[in-house]
Amino acid sequence: MSKHAMSLLPRWCSRVFSVELNGAPFYFAVKEKHLGEDVPRVFREVQNRDKCYSVLVYCSRDRIKTAKFYGELKDKLLRDLPPECRLSPMSSFLPKVRDSLVKGYFLKGNSDTSSPIERLLSDLIQHDPVLVCSYSPAEDGQQWMQHMWSETASQVMDVAKGYYVVPSEAPEYHPSTLNIINSDVFYSFDEAYDVMKKCGDIIPEAKAVLELLPSRVEARNKPDFPVIVIEGLDATGKTTLTESLKDTLGATLLPSPPECLSPWRARFDQEPPLIRRAFYALGNYISADQIGLKGTKTPVIVDRFWHSTAAYAIATAVSGPVCNLPGEGSEVYCWPSDLFQPSLVVLLTLDPEERKRRLRNRGQGKTDEEEELDHNQLFRLRVEEAYRRISGPACVTVDASPSADRVLQQVLLLIRGKCHL
Ligand SMILES: Nc1ncnc2c1ncn2[C@@H]1O[C@H](COP(=O)(O)OP(=O)(O)OP(=O)(O)O)[C@@H](O)[C@H]1O
Ligand SMILES: Nc1ccn([C@@H]2O[C@H](COP(=O)(O)O)[C@@H](O)[C@H]2O)c(=O)n1
């Protein structure tokens, strides 16, 4: 039996498995004995000739390697599996146990495609840190069973007699929330720095990023002038407003991520969330350093800051409706204790149709995430809700649908009220 499987098996029957079909998760568990439970929904619709498999990526101590491998595995499966084979995201976790999530894929093929699928999976299990299971009807022809594969076998080999699959309750929050802290969102400079440092061997650009980081984490000066952050989805009017605020207040305008990171941004945007989010998190500490410098001379306006880093990361890690997000007040929405806190954070909100109209009029190319915001209503709602739930400081929402000048006046009122400018 695989050494990875060995270490998971003692708690295998406490684990919940989640398969995401068309964006909706279906949960099941495994049991040694069957007590008349229903067949889980994922297997209820499986036809007689269909064959199902799961590949879970075992989390090694090297988080960077695991994160990179998970992304590469999807590319490999999509490239090498027969086109008829359906691939869905899958995960397994221990309910309410932080960092217990392991991610992978659920494969559905049929008897014609089973040989190439099984060849590929046999090869994977021998060379990569994966745990492979296949699923087949039990002897009674009604229940379904899960069989864990052996690492050494060139053919499918069951572990003991297999496990029955049974329905499991949906967890309170999306299982990805178990692993958000310090994997998708970093709550200290050191945690993000650690990821970037470990990337140095495999991503040469990581070394260049490390060289740009401030030597001291705390902003070098405490700004004498107010620092105002403007947040919002793309095309809500942040650039337009921040430029006007700069002129009206005689302020310094700082973009985020900071300009010095621009040469590396596209490179890190291709990386898996662990690395990509560490890059943006570190950008905020560079911005904080610049805020400390400029804020002794003028007010400072910042175009995006920590709210953007955390809200997009949380909304991407979790799928489905807003109720899947970690609950309001959860520690995932807390501000990092070592990051500078601005005087005011304004969140611009806009009706989705008007936002699309502005995007069309602007006519620039869109990033993958902007495409996602456009097409995926639920993703947009999750980002907006995550923005609202972040605290320390919380953001003040401003409706960005009036004219640019009216939005400016509204925000100036807020600034004068809060920052005595
Ligand atoms: N209040 C407004 N009324 C109408 N149009 C606006 C308003 N504010 C901005 N716009 C227009 O909407 C488009 C998007 O605005 P802008 O570039 O300022 O948004 P943004 O939030 O900075 O976008 P991104 O995050 O993608 O850079 C631009 O064409 C801009 O001229
Ligand atoms: N402080 C920041 C700023 C930005 N991001 C990420 O960048 C994307 C949006 O930026 P645009 O330049 O396209 O407006 C989005 O993925 C944010 O997550 C960030 O993480 N932190």
Coordinates of N, CA, C and O in Angstrom, one line a residue, residues 216-356:
R216 N 12.4 46.5 6.9 CA 11.6 46.5 8.1 C 10.2 46.3 7.7 O 9.7 47.0 6.8
V217 N 9.5 45.5 8.5 CA 8.1 45.2 8.1 C 7.2 46.4 8.4 O 6.4 46.9 7.6
E218 N 7.3 47.0 9.6 CA 6.5 48.1 10.0 C 6.8 49.3 9.1 O 8.0 49.5 8.7
A219 N 5.8 50.0 8.7 CA 6.1 51.2 7.8 C 7.1 52.0 8.5 O 7.1 52.2 9.7
R220 N 8.1 52.6 7.6 CA 9.2 53.2 8.2 C 8.9 54.5 9.0 O 9.5 54.8 10.0
N221 N 7.8 55.2 8.5 CA 7.4 56.3 9.3 C 5.9 56.2 9.5 O 5.2 55.6 8.6
K222 N 5.4 56.7 10.6 CA 3.9 56.8 10.7 C 3.5 58.0 10.0 O 3.9 59.1 10.3
P223 N 2.6 57.9 9.0 CA 2.2 59.0 8.2 C 1.5 60.1 9.0 O 0.7 59.8 9.9
D224 N 1.9 61.4 8.8 CA 1.2 62.5 9.5 C -0.1 62.8 8.8 O -1.0 63.3 9.4
F225 N -0.2 62.5 7.5 CA -1.4 62.8 6.7 C -2.2 61.6 6.5 O -1.8 60.5 6.6
P226 N -3.5 61.8 6.2 CA -4.4 60.7 6.1 C -4.1 59.8 4.9 O -3.5 60.3 3.9
V227 N -4.4 58.5 5.0 CA -4.1 57.6 3.9 C -5.5 57.0 3.5 O -6.1 56.4 4.4
I228 N -5.9 57.2 2.3 CA -7.2 56.7 1.8 C -7.0 55.7 0.7 O -6.4 55.9 -0.3
V229 N -7.7 54.5 1.0 CA -7.6 53.4 0.0 C -8.9 53.4 -0.8 O -10.0 53.5 -0.2
I230 N -8.8 53.2 -2.1 CA -10.0 53.1 -2.9 C -10.1 51.7 -3.5 O -9.1 51.2 -4.1
E231 N -11.2 51.0 -3.2 CA -11.3 49.6 -3.6 C -12.5 49.4 -4.5 O -13.4 50.3 -4.5
G232 N -12.6 48.3 -5.1 CA -13.8 48.0 -5.9 C -13.4 47.0 -7.0 O -12.2 46.8 -7.4
L233 N -14.4 46.4 -7.7 CA -14.2 45.5 -8.8 C -13.6 46.3 -9.9 O -13.7 47.6 -9.9
D234 N -13.1 45.7 -11.0 CA -12.6 46.4 -12.1 C -13.7 47.2 -12.8 O -14.9 46.8 -12.8
A235 N -13.3 48.4 -13.3 CA -14.3 49.3 -14.0 C -15.3 49.9 -13.1 O -16.3 50.4 -13.6
T236 N -15.1 49.9 -11.8 CA -16.1 50.6 -10.9 C -15.7 52.1 -10.8 O -16.4 52.9 -10.2
G237 N -14.5 52.4 -11.4 CA -14.1 53.9 -11.4 C -13.0 54.2 -10.4 O -12.8 55.4 -10.1
K238 N -12.2 53.2 -10.0 CA -11.1 53.5 -9.1 C -10.1 54.5 -9.7 O -9.7 55.4 -9.0
T239 N -9.6 54.2 -10.9 CA -8.6 55.0 -11.5 C -9.1 56.5 -11.7 O -8.4 57.4 -11.3
T240 N -10.4 56.6 -12.1 CA -11.0 57.9 -12.4 C -11.0 58.7 -11.0 O -10.6 59.8 -10.9
L241 N -11.5 58.0 -10.0 CA -11.6 58.7 -8.7 C -10.3 59.0 -8.0 O -10.1 60.1 -7.5
T242 N -9.4 58.0 -8.1 CA -8.1 58.3 -7.4 C -7.3 59.4 -8.0 O -6.7 60.2 -7.3
E243 N -7.4 59.5 -9.4 CA -6.8 60.6 -10.1 C -7.4 62.0 -9.6 O -6.6 62.9 -9.3
S244 N -8.7 62.0 -9.5 CA -9.4 63.3 -9.1 C -9.0 63.6 -7.6 O -8.8 64.8 -7.3
L245 N -9.0 62.6 -6.8 CA -8.6 62.8 -5.4 C -7.2 63.4 -5.3 O -6.9 64.3 -4.5
K246 N -6.3 62.8 -6.1 CA -4.9 63.3 -6.0 C -4.9 64.8 -6.3 O -4.3 65.6 -5.6
D247 N -5.6 65.2 -7.4 CA -5.6 66.6 -7.8 C -6.3 67.5 -6.8 O -5.8 68.5 -6.4
T248 N -7.4 67.0 -6.3 CA -8.2 67.9 -5.4 C -7.5 68.0 -4.0 O -7.5 69.1 -3.5
L249 N -6.9 67.0 -3.6 CA -6.3 67.0 -2.2 C -4.8 67.3 -2.2 O -4.2 67.4 -1.2
G250 N -4.3 67.4 -3.4 CA -2.8 67.6 -3.5 C -2.1 66.4 -2.9 O -1.1 66.5 -2.2
A251 N -2.7 65.2 -3.2 CA -2.2 64.0 -2.6 C -1.2 63.2 -3.4 O -1.1 63.5 -4.6
T252 N -0.5 62.3 -2.9 CA 0.3 61.4 -3.6 C -0.5 60.1 -4.0 O -1.2 59.6 -3.1
L253 N -0.5 59.7 -5.2 CA -1.3 58.5 -5.6 C -0.3 57.3 -5.8 O 0.7 57.4 -6.5
L254 N -0.7 56.2 -5.1 CA 0.1 55.0 -5.2 C -0.7 53.9 -5.7 O -1.8 53.6 -5.2
P255 N -0.3 53.3 -6.8 CA -1.0 52.1 -7.3 C -0.6 50.9 -6.5 O 0.4 50.8 -5.9
S256 N -1.5 49.9 -6.5 CA -1.2 48.6 -5.9 C -1.6 47.5 -6.8 O -2.7 47.5 -7.3
P257 N -0.8 46.5 -7.0 CA 0.6 46.3 -6.5 C 1.5 47.5 -7.0 O 1.2 48.1 -8.0
P258 N 2.5 47.8 -6.2 CA 3.4 48.9 -6.5 C 4.1 48.8 -7.8 O 4.3 47.6 -8.3
E259 N 4.4 49.9 -8.4 CA 5.0 49.9 -9.8 C 6.2 49.0 -9.9 O 6.5 48.3 -10.9
C260 N 7.1 49.0 -8.8 CA 8.3 48.2 -8.9 C 8.0 46.7 -9.1 O 8.9 46.0 -9.6
L261 N 6.8 46.2 -8.9 CA 6.5 44.8 -9.1 C 5.9 44.5 -10.5 O 5.8 43.4 -10.8
S262 N 5.7 45.6 -11.2 CA 5.0 45.4 -12.6 C 5.8 44.4 -13.4 O 5.1 43.6 -14.1
P263 N 7.1 44.4 -13.5 CA 7.8 43.5 -14.4 C 7.5 42.0 -14.1 O 7.6 41.2 -14.9
W264 N 7.1 41.8 -12.8 CA 7.0 40.4 -12.4 C 5.5 39.9 -12.3 O 5.2 38.8 -12.1
R265 N 4.6 40.8 -12.5 CA 3.2 40.5 -12.2 C 2.6 39.4 -13.1 O 2.0 38.5 -12.6
A266 N 2.9 39.6 -14.4 CA 2.3 38.6 -15.3 C 2.9 37.2 -15.0 O 2.2 36.2 -15.1
R267 N 4.1 37.1 -14.6 CA 4.8 35.9 -14.3 C 4.1 35.2 -13.1 O 3.8 34.0 -13.1
F268 N 3.8 36.0 -12.0 CA 3.2 35.4 -10.8 C 1.7 35.1 -11.0 O 1.2 34.3 -10.3
D269 N 1.1 35.8 -12.0 CA -0.3 35.6 -12.2 C -0.5 34.2 -12.8 O -1.6 33.6 -12.8
Q270 N 0.6 33.6 -13.4 CA 0.4 32.2 -13.9 C 0.6 31.1 -12.9 O 0.4 30.0 -13.1
E271 N 1.0 31.5 -11.7 CA 1.3 30.5 -10.7 C 0.1 30.1 -9.9 O -0.9 30.8 -9.9
P272 N 0.2 28.9 -9.2 CA -1.0 28.5 -8.4 C -1.2 29.5 -7.3 O -0.3 30.3 -6.9
P273 N -2.4 29.5 -6.7 CA -2.8 30.5 -5.7 C -1.8 30.7 -4.6 O -1.5 31.8 -4.2
L274 N -1.2 29.6 -4.0 CA -0.3 29.8 -2.9 C 0.8 30.8 -3.3 O 1.1 31.7 -2.5
I275 N 1.4 30.7 -4.5 CA 2.5 31.6 -4.9 C 2.0 32.9 -5.3 O 2.5 34.0 -5.0
R276 N 0.9 32.9 -6.1 CA 0.4 34.2 -6.7 C -0.1 35.1 -5.5 O 0.2 36.3 -5.5
R277 N -0.8 34.5 -4.6 CA -1.3 35.3 -3.5 C -0.1 35.8 -2.6 O -0.2 36.9 -2.0
A278 N 0.9 35.0 -2.4 CA 2.1 35.5 -1.6 C 2.7 36.7 -2.3 O 3.1 37.7 -1.6
F279 N 2.7 36.7 -3.6 CA 3.3 37.8 -4.4 C 2.5 39.1 -4.1 O 3.0 40.2 -3.8
Y280 N 1.1 39.0 -4.2 CA 0.3 40.2 -4.0 C 0.4 40.7 -2.5 O 0.4 41.9 -2.2
A281 N 0.4 39.7 -1.6 CA 0.5 40.0 -0.2 C 1.8 40.8 0.1 O 1.8 41.9 0.8
L282 N 2.9 40.4 -0.5 CA 4.2 41.1 -0.3 C 4.1 42.5 -0.9 O 4.7 43.5 -0.4
G283 N 3.4 42.6 -2.0 CA 3.2 43.9 -2.6 C 2.6 45.0 -1.7 O 3.0 46.1 -1.7
N284 N 1.7 44.5 -0.8 CA 1.1 45.4 0.2 C 2.1 46.0 1.2 O 2.0 47.1 1.6
Y285 N 3.1 45.1 1.5 CA 4.1 45.6 2.5 C 5.1 46.6 1.8 O 5.5 47.5 2.5
I286 N 5.3 46.4 0.5 CA 6.1 47.4 -0.2 C 5.3 48.7 -0.3 O 5.8 49.8 0.0
S287 N 4.0 48.6 -0.6 CA 3.2 49.8 -0.6 C 3.2 50.5 0.8 O 3.2 51.7 0.9
A288 N 3.1 49.7 1.8 CA 3.1 50.3 3.2 C 4.3 51.1 3.4 O 4.3 52.2 4.1
D289 N 5.4 50.6 2.9 CA 6.7 51.3 3.1 C 6.7 52.6 2.4 O 7.1 53.7 2.9
Q290 N 6.1 52.6 1.1 CA 6.0 53.8 0.3 C 5.0 54.8 1.0 O 5.2 56.0 1.0
I291 N 3.9 54.3 1.5 CA 3.0 55.1 2.2 C 3.6 55.9 3.4 O 3.5 57.1 3.6
G292 N 4.5 55.1 4.1 CA 5.2 55.7 5.3 C 6.1 56.8 4.8 O 6.2 57.9 5.5
L293 N 6.7 56.7 3.6 CA 7.6 57.8 3.2 C 6.8 59.0 2.7 O 7.0 60.1 3.1
K294 N 5.8 58.8 1.8 CA 5.0 59.9 1.2 C 4.1 60.5 2.2 O 3.8 61.7 2.1
G295 N 3.6 59.7 3.2 CA 2.5 60.2 4.1 C 3.1 61.2 5.1 O 2.3 61.8 5.9
T296 N 4.4 61.5 5.1 CA 4.9 62.5 6.0 C 4.8 63.9 5.3 O 4.9 64.9 6.0
K297 N 4.5 63.9 4.0 CA 4.5 65.1 3.3 C 3.2 65.5 2.7 O 2.8 66.7 2.6
T298 N 2.4 64.5 2.3 CA 1.1 64.8 1.7 C 0.1 63.7 2.1 O 0.5 62.6 2.5
P299 N -1.2 64.0 1.9 CA -2.2 62.8 2.0 C -1.8 61.8 0.9 O -1.2 62.1 -0.1
V300 N -2.2 60.5 1.2 CA -1.8 59.5 0.2 C -3.1 58.8 -0.2 O -4.0 58.4 0.7
I301 N -3.3 58.6 -1.5 CA -4.4 57.8 -2.0 C -3.8 56.5 -2.6 O -2.9 56.5 -3.4
V302 N -4.4 55.4 -2.2 CA -3.9 54.1 -2.7 C -5.0 53.4 -3.5 O -6.1 53.3 -3.0
D303 N -4.7 53.0 -4.7 CA -5.6 52.3 -5.6 C -5.5 50.8 -5.3 O -4.5 50.2 -5.8
R304 N -6.3 50.3 -4.6 CA -6.4 48.9 -4.1 C -5.3 48.7 -3.0 O -4.2 49.3 -3.0
F305 N -5.6 47.8 -2.0 CA -4.6 47.5 -1.0 C -5.0 46.1 -0.4 O -5.5 45.2 -1.2
W306 N -5.0 45.9 0.8 CA -5.2 44.6 1.4 C -6.6 44.0 1.2 O -6.7 42.8 0.9
H307 N -7.6 44.8 1.2 CA -9.0 44.3 0.9 C -9.0 43.5 -0.4 O -9.6 42.5 -0.5
S308 N -8.3 44.1 -1.5 CA -8.3 43.4 -2.8 C -7.6 42.1 -2.7 O -8.0 41.1 -3.2
T309 N -6.5 42.1 -2.0 CA -5.7 40.9 -1.9 C -6.5 39.7 -1.2 O -6.6 38.6 -1.7
A310 N -7.1 40.1 -0.1 CA -7.8 39.0 0.7 C -9.2 38.7 0.0 O -9.5 37.5 -0.2
A311 N -9.9 39.7 -0.5 CA -11.3 39.4 -1.0 C -11.2 38.5 -2.3 O -11.9 37.5 -2.4
Y312 N -10.3 38.8 -3.2 CA -10.2 38.0 -4.4 C -9.7 36.6 -4.1 O -10.1 35.6 -4.7
A313 N -8.8 36.5 -3.1 CA -8.2 35.2 -2.8 C -9.3 34.3 -2.1 O -9.4 33.1 -2.5
I314 N -10.1 34.9 -1.2 CA -11.1 34.1 -0.5 C -12.2 33.7 -1.6 O -12.6 32.5 -1.6
A315 N -12.6 34.7 -2.4 CA -13.7 34.4 -3.4 C -13.3 33.4 -4.4 O -14.1 32.7 -5.0
T316 N -12.0 33.3 -4.7 CA -11.5 32.3 -5.7 C -11.4 30.9 -5.0 O -11.7 29.9 -5.6
A317 N -10.9 30.9 -3.8 CA -10.7 29.6 -3.1 C -12.0 28.9 -2.9 O -12.1 27.7 -3.0
V318 N -13.1 29.7 -2.7 CA -14.4 29.1 -2.4 C -15.2 29.1 -3.7 O -15.2 30.1 -4.4
S319 N -16.0 28.1 -3.9 CA -16.9 28.2 -5.1 C -18.3 28.3 -4.7 O -18.6 28.2 -3.5
G320 N -19.2 28.5 -5.6 CA -20.7 28.4 -5.3 C -21.2 29.7 -4.8 O -20.6 30.8 -4.9
P321 N -22.4 29.7 -4.1 CA -23.0 30.9 -3.6 C -22.3 31.6 -2.4 O -21.5 31.0 -1.8
V322 N -22.7 32.8 -2.2 CA -22.1 33.6 -1.1 C -22.2 32.9 0.3 O -21.3 33.0 1.1
C323 N -23.2 32.1 0.5 CA -23.3 31.4 1.8 C -22.2 30.4 2.0 O -22.0 29.9 3.1
N324 N -21.4 30.0 0.9 CA -20.3 29.1 1.1 C -19.1 29.8 1.7 O -18.1 29.2 2.1
L325 N -19.1 31.2 1.7 CA -17.9 31.9 2.3 C -17.8 31.6 3.8 O -18.8 31.4 4.4
P326 N -16.6 31.8 4.3 CA -16.5 31.7 5.8 C -17.4 32.7 6.4 O -17.6 33.8 5.8
G327 N -18.0 32.4 7.5 CA -19.1 33.3 8.1 C -18.5 34.6 8.5 O -17.3 34.8 8.7
E328 N -19.4 35.6 8.6 CA -19.0 37.0 9.0 C -18.3 36.9 10.4 O -18.7 36.1 11.2
G329 N -17.2 37.6 10.6 CA -16.5 37.6 11.8 C -15.5 36.5 11.9 O -14.7 36.4 12.9
S330 N -15.4 35.7 10.8 CA -14.3 34.6 10.8 C -13.0 35.3 10.8 O -12.8 36.4 10.3
E331 N -12.0 34.5 11.3 CA -10.6 35.1 11.4 C -10.0 35.3 10.0 O -9.1 36.0 9.8
V332 N -10.6 34.7 9.0 CA -10.0 34.9 7.6 C -10.2 36.3 7.2 O -9.5 36.7 6.3
Y333 N -11.1 37.0 7.8 CA -11.4 38.4 7.3 C -10.5 39.4 8.1 O -10.7 40.6 8.0
C334 N -9.7 38.9 9.0 CA -8.9 39.9 9.9 C -7.7 40.5 9.1 O -7.1 39.9 8.3
W335 N -7.4 41.7 9.5 CA -6.3 42.5 8.9 C -5.0 41.9 9.5 O -4.9 41.7 10.7
P336 N -3.9 41.8 8.7 CA -2.7 41.3 9.3 C -2.2 42.3 10.4 O -2.2 43.5 10.2
S337 N -1.7 41.7 11.5 CA -1.4 42.6 12.6 C -0.1 43.4 12.3 O 0.1 44.5 13.0
D338 N 0.7 43.0 11.3 CA 1.9 43.8 11.1 C 1.8 44.7 9.8 O 2.8 45.2 9.3
L339 N 0.6 44.8 9.3 CA 0.4 45.7 8.1 C -0.2 47.0 8.5 O -1.2 47.1 9.2
F340 N 0.3 48.1 7.9 CA -0.2 49.4 8.1 C -1.7 49.5 7.9 O -2.2 48.9 6.9
Q341 N -2.4 50.2 8.8 CA -3.9 50.4 8.6 C -4.2 51.8 8.1 O -3.9 52.8 8.7
P342 N -4.8 51.9 6.9 CA -5.2 53.2 6.4 C -6.2 53.9 7.2 O -6.9 53.3 8.0
S343 N -6.4 55.2 7.0 CA -7.3 56.0 7.8 C -8.8 55.7 7.3 O -9.7 55.8 8.1
L344 N -8.9 55.4 6.0 CA -10.2 55.2 5.4 C -10.1 54.3 4.2 O -9.2 54.4 3.4
V345 N -11.0 53.3 4.1 CA -11.1 52.4 2.9 C -12.5 52.6 2.3 O -13.5 52.4 2.9
V346 N -12.5 53.0 1.0 CA -13.8 53.3 0.3 C -14.0 52.1 -0.7 O -13.1 51.8 -1.5
L347 N -15.1 51.5 -0.6 CA -15.4 50.4 -1.6 C -16.5 51.0 -2.6 O -17.6 51.3 -2.2
L348 N -16.1 51.1 -3.9 CA -17.0 51.5 -4.9 C -17.8 50.3 -5.4 O -17.3 49.3 -5.8
T349 N -19.1 50.5 -5.4 CA -20.0 49.4 -5.9 C -20.8 49.9 -7.1 O -21.1 51.1 -7.2
L350 N -21.1 49.0 -8.0 CA -21.8 49.4 -9.2 C -22.7 48.2 -9.7 O -22.4 47.1 -9.5
D351 N -23.8 48.6 -10.2 CA -24.7 47.6 -10.8 C -24.0 46.9 -11.9 O -23.3 47.4 -12.7
P352 N -24.1 45.5 -11.9 CA -23.3 44.7 -12.9 C -23.5 45.1 -14.3 O -22.6 45.1 -15.1
E353 N -24.7 45.5 -14.7 CA -24.9 45.9 -16.1 C -24.2 47.2 -16.5 O -23.6 47.3 -17.5
E354 N -24.2 48.2 -15.5 CA -23.5 49.4 -15.7 C -21.9 49.1 -15.8 O -21.2 49.7 -16.6
R355 N -21.5 48.2 -14.9 CA -20.1 47.9 -14.9 C -19.7 47.3 -16.3 O -18.6 47.6 -16.8
K356 N -20.5 46.4 -16.8 CA -20.2 45.8 -18.1 C -20.2 46.9 -19.2 O -19.4 46.8 -20.1

